Coordinates of C-alpha atoms in Angstrom, one line a residue:
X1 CA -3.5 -23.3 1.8
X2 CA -1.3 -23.7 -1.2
X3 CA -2.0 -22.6 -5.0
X4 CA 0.6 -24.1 -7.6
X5 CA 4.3 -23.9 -5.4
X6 CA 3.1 -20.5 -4.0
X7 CA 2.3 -20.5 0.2
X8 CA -0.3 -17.9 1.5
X9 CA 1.6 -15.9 4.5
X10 CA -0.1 -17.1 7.3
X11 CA -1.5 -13.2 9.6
X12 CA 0.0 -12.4 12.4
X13 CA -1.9 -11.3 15.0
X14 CA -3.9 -8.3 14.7
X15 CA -5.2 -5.3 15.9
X16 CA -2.0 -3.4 15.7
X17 CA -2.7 -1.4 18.8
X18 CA -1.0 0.9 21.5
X19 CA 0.1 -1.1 24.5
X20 CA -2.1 -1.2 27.4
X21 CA 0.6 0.4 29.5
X22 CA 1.1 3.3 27.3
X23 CA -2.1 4.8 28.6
X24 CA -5.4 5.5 25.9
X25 CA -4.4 5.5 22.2
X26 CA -5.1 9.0 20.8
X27 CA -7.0 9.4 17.4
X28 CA -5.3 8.2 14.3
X29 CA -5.3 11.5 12.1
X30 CA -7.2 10.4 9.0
X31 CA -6.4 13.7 5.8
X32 CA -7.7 13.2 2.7
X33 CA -6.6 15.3 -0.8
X34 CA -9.4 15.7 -3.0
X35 CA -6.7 16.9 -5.9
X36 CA -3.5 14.9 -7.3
X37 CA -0.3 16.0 -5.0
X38 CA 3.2 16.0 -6.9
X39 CA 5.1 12.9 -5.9
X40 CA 8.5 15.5 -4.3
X41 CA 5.9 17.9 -2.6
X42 CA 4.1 14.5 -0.9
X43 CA 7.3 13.4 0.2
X44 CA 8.5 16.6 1.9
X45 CA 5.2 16.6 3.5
X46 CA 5.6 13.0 4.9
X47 CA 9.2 13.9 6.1
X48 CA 7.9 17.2 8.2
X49 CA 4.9 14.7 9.8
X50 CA 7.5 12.3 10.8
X51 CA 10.1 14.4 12.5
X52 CA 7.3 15.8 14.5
X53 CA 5.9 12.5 15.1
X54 CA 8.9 11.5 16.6
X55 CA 9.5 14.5 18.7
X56 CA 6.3 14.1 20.2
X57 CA 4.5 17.5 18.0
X58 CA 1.8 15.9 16.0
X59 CA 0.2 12.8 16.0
X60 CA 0.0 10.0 13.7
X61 CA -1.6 10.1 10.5
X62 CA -3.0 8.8 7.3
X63 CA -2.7 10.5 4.1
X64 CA -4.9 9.8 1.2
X65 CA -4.4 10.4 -2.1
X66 CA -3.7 10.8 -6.0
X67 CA -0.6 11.1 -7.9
X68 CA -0.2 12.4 -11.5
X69 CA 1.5 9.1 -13.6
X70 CA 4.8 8.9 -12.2
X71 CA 7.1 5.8 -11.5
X72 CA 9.3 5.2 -8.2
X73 CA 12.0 3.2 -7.5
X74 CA 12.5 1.9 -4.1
X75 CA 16.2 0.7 -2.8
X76 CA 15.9 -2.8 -4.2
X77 CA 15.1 -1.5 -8.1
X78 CA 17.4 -2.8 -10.9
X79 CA 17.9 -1.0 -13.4
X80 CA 16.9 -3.4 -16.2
X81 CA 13.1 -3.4 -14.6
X82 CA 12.6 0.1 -16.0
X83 CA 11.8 -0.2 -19.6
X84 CA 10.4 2.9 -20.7
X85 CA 12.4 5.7 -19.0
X86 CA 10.9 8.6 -20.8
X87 CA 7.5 7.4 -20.1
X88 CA 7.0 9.3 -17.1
X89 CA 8.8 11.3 -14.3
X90 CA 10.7 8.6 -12.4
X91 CA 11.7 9.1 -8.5
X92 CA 14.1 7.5 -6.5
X93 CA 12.8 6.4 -3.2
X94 CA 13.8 5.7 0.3
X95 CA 11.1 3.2 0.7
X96 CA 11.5 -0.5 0.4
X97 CA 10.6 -2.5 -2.7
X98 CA 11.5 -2.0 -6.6
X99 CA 10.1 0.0 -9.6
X100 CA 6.4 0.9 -8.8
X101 CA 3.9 3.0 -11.1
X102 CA 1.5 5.5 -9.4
X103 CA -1.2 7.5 -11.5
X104 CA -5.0 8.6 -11.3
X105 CA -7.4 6.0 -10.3
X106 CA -5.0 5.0 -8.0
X107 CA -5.3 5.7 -4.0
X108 CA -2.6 5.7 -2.5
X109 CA -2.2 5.8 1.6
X110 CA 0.8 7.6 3.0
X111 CA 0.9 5.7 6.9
X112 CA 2.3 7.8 9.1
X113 CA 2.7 5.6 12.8
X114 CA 4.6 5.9 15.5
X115 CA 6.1 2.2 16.1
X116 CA 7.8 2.9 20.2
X117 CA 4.0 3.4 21.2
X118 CA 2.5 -0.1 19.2
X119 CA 5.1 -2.7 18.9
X120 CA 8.7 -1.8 17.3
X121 CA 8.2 -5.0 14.6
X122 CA 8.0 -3.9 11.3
X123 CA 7.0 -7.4 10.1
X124 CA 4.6 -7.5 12.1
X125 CA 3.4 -4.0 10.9
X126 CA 3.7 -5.0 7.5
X127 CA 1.7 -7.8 8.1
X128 CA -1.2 -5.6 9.5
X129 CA -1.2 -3.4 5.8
X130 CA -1.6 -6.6 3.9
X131 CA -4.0 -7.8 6.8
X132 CA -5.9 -4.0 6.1
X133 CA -5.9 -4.1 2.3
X134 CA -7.2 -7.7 2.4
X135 CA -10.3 -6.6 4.7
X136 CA -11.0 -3.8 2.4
X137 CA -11.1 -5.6 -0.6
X138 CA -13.3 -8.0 1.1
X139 CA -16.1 -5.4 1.3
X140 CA -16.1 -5.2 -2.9
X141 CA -16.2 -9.2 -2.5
X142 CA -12.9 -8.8 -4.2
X143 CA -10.6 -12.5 -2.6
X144 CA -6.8 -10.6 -2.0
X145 CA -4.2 -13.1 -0.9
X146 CA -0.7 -12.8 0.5
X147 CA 2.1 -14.5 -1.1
X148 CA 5.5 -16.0 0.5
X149 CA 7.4 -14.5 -2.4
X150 CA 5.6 -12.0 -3.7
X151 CA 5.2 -8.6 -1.7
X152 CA 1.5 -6.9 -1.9
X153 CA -1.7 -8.4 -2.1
X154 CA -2.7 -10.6 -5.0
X155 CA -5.9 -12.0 -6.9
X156 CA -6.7 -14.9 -8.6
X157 CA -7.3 -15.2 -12.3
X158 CA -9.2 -18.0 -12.8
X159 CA -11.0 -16.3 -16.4
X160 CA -7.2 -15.9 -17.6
X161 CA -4.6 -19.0 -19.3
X162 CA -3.1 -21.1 -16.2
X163 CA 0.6 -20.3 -15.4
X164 CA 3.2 -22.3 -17.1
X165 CA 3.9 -24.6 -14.2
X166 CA -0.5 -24.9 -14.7
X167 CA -1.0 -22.6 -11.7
X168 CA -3.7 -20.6 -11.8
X169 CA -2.6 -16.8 -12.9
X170 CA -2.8 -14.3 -10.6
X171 CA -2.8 -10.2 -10.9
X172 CA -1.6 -7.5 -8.2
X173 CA -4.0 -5.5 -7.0
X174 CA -2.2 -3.6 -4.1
X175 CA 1.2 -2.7 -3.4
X176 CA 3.0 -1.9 -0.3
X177 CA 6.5 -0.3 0.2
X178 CA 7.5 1.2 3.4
X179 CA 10.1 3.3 5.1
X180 CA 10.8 3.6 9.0
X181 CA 12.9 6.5 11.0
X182 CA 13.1 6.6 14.6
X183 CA 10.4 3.4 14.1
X184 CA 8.3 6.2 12.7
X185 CA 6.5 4.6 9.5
X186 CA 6.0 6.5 6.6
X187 CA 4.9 5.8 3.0
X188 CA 2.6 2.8 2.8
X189 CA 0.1 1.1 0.1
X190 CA -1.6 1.6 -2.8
X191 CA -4.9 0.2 -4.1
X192 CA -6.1 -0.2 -7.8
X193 CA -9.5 1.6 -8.3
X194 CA -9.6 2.4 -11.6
X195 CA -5.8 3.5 -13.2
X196 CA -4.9 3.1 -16.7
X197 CA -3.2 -0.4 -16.2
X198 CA -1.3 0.0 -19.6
X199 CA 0.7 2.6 -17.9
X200 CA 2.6 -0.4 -15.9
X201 CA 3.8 -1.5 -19.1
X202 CA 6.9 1.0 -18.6
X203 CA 8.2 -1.3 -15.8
X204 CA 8.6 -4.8 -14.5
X205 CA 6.1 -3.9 -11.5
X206 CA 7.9 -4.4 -8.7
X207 CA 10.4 -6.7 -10.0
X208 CA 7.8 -9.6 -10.3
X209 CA 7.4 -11.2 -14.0
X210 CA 5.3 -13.9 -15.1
X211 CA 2.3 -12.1 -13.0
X212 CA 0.2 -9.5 -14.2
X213 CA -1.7 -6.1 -12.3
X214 CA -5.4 -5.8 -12.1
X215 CA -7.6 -3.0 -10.5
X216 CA -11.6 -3.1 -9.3
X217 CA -12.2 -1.8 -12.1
X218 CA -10.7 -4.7 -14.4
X219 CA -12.4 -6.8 -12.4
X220 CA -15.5 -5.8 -13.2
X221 CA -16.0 -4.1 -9.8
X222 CA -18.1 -0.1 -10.2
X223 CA -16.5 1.0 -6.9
X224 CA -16.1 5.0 -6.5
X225 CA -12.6 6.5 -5.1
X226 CA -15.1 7.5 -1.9
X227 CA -16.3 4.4 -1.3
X228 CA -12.8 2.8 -1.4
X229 CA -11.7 5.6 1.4
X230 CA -14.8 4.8 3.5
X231 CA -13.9 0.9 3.2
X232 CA -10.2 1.5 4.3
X233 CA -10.7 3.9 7.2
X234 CA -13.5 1.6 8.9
X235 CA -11.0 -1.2 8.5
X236 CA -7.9 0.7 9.5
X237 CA -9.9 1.1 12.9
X238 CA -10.5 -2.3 13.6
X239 CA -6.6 -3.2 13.0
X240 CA -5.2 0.3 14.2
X241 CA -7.2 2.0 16.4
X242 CA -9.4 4.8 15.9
X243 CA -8.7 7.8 13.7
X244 CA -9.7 11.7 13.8
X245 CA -10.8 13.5 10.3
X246 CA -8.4 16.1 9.7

């Protein structure tokens, strides 16, 4: 399938499982924060998890949740992509990617997974986020697509002005920007429920011009930060395997 000069990213397969010979897959972890978590103290958490995810302590996890309006930047941000410095707090990242905003409205999903006991391919394992976001989306009959050049999942504009090259626009909804140590995963996606989308206009989000961002609730789509959660972790288990509330 083709839109303008832009290919779809054909999935790779999926579920993302344990091998077969690593005996039963135990429980996902599955926490969710019910109040907005400081970008530093989320970070310190996520670096605790995976040390003892790699020695074997704890076991994999997913971490739900809220930041207050910040803006990262990952190891591929230039500098000229953050045009509003003062905006808001702005935090260098170990994570893949460019300049990205977080901020209410916005849930993020810290993925915390142990790649020795799946499959040590990390495009594979990106793959299954934008595979996971996709599915989600699908239950709000929101249509997110993958994009050769463009990392995240996109939308399809067809109520906005056609691209200059007459495409038909298109708007991020989701972003994904990872980091992997001792092929443990962490950081991981965010999903556009309903954030202030002006708040993007400090940066060029993720280093992509000429495309706009969107969120459910732009779309027109009433869809509450619960039923988002309950739409990811049903489809995280048919990709990932099965998860265990916190």
């Amino acid at each position: 399938m083709q839109t303008g000069q832009t290919m779809i990213r054909d999935a790779l397969p999926i579920p993302f499982l344990r091998r077969a010979a690593d005996g039963p897959a135990s429980p996902v972890e599955w926490i969710v924060s019910d109040r907005q978590v400081a970008y530093q103290a989320a970070v310190a958490t996520m670096e605790e998890r995976v040390a003892d995810i790699a020695a074997g302590a704890a076991p994999e996890a997913v971490w739900l949740l809220e930041h207050p309006p910040l803006y990262t930047a990952g190891t591929r941000a230039r500098p000229g992509d953050l045009l509003a410095p003062n905006r808001f707090p702005v935090f260098a990242t170990g994570r893949g990617g460019e300049y990205t905003y977080h901020g209410p409205g916005q849930r993020i999903a810290y993925v915390m997974l142990d790649l020795k006991r799946r499959e040590p391919d990390i495009r594979r394992f990106v793959a299954a986020l934008e595979a996971w976001i996709i599915a989600t989306l699908a239950r709000f009959d929101v249509a997110g697509a993958r994009r050769e050049d463009r990392v995240g999942v996109w939308v399809e504009r067809p109520d906005k002005p056609p691209l200059a090259d007459g495409s038909m626009a298109e708007d991020k909804i989701a972003a994904i920007g990872i980091r992997v140590r001792k092929w443990v995963t962490f950081h991981g996606i965010s999903i556009n429920v309903e954030p202030n989308l002006e708040h993007y206009g400090g940066i060029v989000p993720c280093g992509v011009t000429g495309h706009g961002v969107t969120s459910l609730a732009d779309l027109g789509i009433k869809a509450t930060m619960h039923q988002l959660d309950s739409a990811l972790r049903s489809e995280f288990e048919a990709i990932f395997g099965p998860v265990d509330p916190a």
